PDB file of C-alpha atoms in Angstrom:
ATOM      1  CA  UNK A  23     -71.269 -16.756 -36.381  1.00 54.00           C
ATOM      2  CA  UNK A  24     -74.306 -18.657 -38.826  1.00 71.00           C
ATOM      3  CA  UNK A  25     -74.204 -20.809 -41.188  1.00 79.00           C
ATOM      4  CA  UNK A  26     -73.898 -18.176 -44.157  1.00 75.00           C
ATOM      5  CA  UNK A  27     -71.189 -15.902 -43.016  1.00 74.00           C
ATOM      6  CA  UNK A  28     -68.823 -19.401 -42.735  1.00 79.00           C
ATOM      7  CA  UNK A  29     -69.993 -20.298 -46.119  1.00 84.00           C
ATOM      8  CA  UNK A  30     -69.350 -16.809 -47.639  1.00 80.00           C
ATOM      9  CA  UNK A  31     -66.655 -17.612 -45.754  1.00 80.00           C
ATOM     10  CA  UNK A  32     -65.396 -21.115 -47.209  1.00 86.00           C
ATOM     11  CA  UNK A  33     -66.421 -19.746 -50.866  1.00 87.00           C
ATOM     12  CA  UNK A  34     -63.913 -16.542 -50.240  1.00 84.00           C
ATOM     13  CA  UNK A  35     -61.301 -19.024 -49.193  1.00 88.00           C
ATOM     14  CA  UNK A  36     -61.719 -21.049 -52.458  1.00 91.00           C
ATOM     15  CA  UNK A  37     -61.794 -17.983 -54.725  1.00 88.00           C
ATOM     16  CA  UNK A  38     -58.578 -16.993 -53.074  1.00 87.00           C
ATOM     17  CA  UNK A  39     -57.263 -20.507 -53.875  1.00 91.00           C
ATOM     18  CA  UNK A  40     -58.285 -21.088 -56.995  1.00 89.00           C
ATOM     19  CA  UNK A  41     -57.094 -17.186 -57.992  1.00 86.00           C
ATOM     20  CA  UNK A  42     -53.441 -17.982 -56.252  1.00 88.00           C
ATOM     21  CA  UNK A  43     -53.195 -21.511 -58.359  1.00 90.00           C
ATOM     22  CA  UNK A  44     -54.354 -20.525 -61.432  1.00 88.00           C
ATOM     23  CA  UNK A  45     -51.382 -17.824 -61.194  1.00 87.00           C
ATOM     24  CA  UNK A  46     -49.112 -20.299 -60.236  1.00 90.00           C
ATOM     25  CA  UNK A  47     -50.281 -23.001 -63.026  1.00 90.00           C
ATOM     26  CA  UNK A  48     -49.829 -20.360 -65.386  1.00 88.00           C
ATOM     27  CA  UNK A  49     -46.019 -19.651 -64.340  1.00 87.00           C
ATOM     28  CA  UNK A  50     -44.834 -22.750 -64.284  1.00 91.00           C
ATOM     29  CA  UNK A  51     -46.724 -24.269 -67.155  1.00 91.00           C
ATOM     30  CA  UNK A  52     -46.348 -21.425 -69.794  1.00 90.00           C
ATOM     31  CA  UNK A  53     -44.180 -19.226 -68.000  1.00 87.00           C
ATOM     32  CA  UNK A  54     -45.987 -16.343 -67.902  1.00 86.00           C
ATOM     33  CA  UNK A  55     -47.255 -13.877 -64.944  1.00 79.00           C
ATOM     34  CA  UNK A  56     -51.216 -12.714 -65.013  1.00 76.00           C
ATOM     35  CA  UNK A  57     -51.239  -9.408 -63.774  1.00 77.00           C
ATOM     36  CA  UNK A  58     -54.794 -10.062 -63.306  1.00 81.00           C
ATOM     37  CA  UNK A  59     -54.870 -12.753 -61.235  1.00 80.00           C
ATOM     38  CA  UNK A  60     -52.263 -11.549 -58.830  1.00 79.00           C
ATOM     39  CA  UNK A  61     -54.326  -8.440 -58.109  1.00 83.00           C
ATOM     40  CA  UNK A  62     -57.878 -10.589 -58.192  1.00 85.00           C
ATOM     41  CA  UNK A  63     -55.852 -12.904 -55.580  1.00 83.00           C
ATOM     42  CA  UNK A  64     -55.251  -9.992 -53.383  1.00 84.00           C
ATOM     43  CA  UNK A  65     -58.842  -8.279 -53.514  1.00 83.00           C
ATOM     44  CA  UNK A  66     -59.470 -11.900 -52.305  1.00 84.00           C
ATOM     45  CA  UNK A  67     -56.929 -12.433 -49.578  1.00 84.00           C
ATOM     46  CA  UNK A  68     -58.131  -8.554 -48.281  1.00 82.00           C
ATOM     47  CA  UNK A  69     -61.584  -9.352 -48.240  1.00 83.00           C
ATOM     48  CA  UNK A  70     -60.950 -13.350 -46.563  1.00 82.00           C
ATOM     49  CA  UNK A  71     -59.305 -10.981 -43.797  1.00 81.00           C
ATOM     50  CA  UNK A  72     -61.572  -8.416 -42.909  1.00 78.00           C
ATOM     51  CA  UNK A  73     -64.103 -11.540 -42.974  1.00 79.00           C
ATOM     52  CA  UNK A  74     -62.035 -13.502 -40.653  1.00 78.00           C
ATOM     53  CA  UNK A  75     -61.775 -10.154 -38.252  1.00 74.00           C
ATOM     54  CA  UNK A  76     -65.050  -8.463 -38.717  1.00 67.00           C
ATOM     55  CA  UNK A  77     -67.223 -11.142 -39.913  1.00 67.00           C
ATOM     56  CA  UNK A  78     -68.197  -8.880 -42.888  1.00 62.00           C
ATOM     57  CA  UNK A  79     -65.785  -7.727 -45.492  1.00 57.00           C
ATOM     58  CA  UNK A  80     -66.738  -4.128 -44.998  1.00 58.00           C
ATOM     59  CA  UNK A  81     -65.449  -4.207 -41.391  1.00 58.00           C
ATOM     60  CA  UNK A  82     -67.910  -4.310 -38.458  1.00 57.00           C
ATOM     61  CA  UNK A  83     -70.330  -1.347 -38.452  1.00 63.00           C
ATOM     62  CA  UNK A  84     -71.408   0.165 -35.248  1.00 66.00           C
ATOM     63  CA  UNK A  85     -67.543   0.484 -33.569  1.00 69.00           C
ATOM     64  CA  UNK A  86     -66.675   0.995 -30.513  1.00 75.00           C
ATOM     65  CA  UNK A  87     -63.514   2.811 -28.751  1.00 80.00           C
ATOM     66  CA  UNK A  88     -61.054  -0.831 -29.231  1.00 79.00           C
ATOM     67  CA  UNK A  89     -62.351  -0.737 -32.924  1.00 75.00           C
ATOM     68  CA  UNK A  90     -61.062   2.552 -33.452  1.00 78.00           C
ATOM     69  CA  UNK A  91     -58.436   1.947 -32.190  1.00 80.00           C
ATOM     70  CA  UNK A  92     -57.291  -1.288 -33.709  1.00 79.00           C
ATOM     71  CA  UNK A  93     -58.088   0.398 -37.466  1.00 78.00           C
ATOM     72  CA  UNK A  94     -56.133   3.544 -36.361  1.00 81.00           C
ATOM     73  CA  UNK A  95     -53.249   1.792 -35.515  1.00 84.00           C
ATOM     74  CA  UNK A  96     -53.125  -1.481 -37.925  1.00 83.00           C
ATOM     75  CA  UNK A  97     -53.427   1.427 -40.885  1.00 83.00           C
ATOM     76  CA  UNK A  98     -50.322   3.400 -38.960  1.00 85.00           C
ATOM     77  CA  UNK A  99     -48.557  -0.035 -38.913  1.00 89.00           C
ATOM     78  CA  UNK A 100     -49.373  -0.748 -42.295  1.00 86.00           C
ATOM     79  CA  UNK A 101     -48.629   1.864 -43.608  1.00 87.00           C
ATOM     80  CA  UNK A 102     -45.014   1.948 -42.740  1.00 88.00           C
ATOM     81  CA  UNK A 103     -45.057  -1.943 -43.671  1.00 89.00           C
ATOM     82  CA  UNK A 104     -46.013  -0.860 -47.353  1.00 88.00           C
ATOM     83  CA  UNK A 105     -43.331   1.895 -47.305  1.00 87.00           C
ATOM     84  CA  UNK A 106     -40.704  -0.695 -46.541  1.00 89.00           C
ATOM     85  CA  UNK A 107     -41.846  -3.806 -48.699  1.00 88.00           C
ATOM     86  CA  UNK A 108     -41.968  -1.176 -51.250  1.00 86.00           C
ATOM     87  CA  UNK A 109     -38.324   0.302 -50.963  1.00 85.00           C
ATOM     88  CA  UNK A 110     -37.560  -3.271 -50.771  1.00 86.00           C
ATOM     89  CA  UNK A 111     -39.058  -4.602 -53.699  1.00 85.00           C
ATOM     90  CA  UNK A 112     -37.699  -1.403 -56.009  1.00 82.00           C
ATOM     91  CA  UNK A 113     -34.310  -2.243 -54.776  1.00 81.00           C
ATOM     92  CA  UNK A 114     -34.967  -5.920 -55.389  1.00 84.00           C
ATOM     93  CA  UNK A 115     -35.932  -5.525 -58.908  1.00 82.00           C
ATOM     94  CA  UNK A 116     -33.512  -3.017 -60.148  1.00 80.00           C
ATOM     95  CA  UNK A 117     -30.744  -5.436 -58.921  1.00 76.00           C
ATOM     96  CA  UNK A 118     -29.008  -1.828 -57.555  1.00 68.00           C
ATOM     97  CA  UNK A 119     -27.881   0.223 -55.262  1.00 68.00           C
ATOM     98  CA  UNK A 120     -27.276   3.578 -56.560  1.00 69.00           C
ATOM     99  CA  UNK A 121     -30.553   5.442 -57.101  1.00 68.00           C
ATOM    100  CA  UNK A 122     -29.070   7.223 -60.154  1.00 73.00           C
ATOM    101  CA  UNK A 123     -28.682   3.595 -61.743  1.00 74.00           C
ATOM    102  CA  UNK A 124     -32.324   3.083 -61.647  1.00 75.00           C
ATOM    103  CA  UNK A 125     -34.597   2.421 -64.581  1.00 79.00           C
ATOM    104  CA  UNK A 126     -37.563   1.825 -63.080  1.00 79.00           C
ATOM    105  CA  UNK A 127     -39.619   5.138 -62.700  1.00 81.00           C
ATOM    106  CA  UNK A 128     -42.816   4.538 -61.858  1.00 84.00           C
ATOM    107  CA  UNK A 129     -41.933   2.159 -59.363  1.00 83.00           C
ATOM    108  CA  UNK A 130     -39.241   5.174 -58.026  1.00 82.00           C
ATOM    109  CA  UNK A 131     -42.721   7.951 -58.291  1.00 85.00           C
ATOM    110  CA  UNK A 132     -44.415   5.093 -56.172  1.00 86.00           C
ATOM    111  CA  UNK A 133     -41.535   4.655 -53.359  1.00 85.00           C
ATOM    112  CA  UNK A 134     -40.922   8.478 -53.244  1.00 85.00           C
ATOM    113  CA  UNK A 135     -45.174   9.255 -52.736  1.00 86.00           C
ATOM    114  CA  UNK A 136     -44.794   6.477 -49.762  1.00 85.00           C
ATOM    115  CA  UNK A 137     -42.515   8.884 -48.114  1.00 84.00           C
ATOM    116  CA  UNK A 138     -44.876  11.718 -48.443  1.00 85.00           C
ATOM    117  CA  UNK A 139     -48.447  10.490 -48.425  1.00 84.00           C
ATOM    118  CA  UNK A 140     -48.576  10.135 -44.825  1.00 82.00           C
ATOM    119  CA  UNK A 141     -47.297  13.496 -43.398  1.00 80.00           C
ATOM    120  CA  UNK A 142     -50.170  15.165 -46.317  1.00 82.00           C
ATOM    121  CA  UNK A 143     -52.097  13.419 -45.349  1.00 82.00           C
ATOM    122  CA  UNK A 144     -51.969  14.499 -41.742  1.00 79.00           C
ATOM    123  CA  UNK A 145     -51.404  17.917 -42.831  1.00 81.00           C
ATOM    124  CA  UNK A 146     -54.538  18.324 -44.501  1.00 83.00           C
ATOM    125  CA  UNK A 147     -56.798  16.744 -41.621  1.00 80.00           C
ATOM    126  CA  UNK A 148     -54.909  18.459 -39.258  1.00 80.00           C
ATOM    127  CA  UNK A 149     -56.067  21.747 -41.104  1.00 81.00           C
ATOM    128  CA  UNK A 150     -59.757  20.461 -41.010  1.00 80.00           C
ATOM    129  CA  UNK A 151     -59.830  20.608 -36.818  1.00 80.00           C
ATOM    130  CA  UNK A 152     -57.445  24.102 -36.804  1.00 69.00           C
TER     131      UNK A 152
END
């Protein structure tokens, strides 16, 4: 790798930090959450990865059969992972377990589309090659 990609590099890594601790400086200084900077922090943390993995934070270009087939099955894997964290974090918050006790809607529309994005999703590329 040259010199520039593990500066863009070391500067992605500092954005990330300084995103994450201004957040956290925030929270425990004034007690308050910056919706901002938590999303900022992970456009930051996804882009540090796919530079760590590809080298180039649009993932590599020319691919060959292994990089097809890592994307095709990290994005299955994550996928399901984001289902889960997301059932998790709706349960979390509410504090319940009854889905009738819920308050929380949008964050109920958002768990209930994880359940059904994927097999659309297939659906509709599988009508593409039929």
């Amino acid at each position: 790798m040259d010199k520039s990609k593990k500066i863009i590099g070391l500067i992605v890594f500092v954005v990330f930090c300084g995103f994450v601790s201004y957040t956290l400086y925030r929270w425990m200084r004034f007690g308050t959450i910056d919706g901002g900077s938590i999303i900022f922090s992970f456009i930051a943390l996804s882009y540090l990865f796919n530079w760590i993995n590809w080298g180039t934070h649009n993932g590599v270009k020319d691919k060959d059969e292994l990089d097809r087939h890592i994307e095709t099955q990290s994005a299955k894997i994550g996928y399901y992972v984001l289902m889960i964290m997301a059932c998790l974090i709706l349960f979390i918050s509410e504090g319940v377990s009854n889905l009738n006790d819920m308050k929380n809607y949008p964050l109920l529309i958002v768990v209930g589309l994880t359940f059904v994005t994927s097999p659309v999703i297939e659906f509709v590329y599988s009508r593409k090659y039929k």
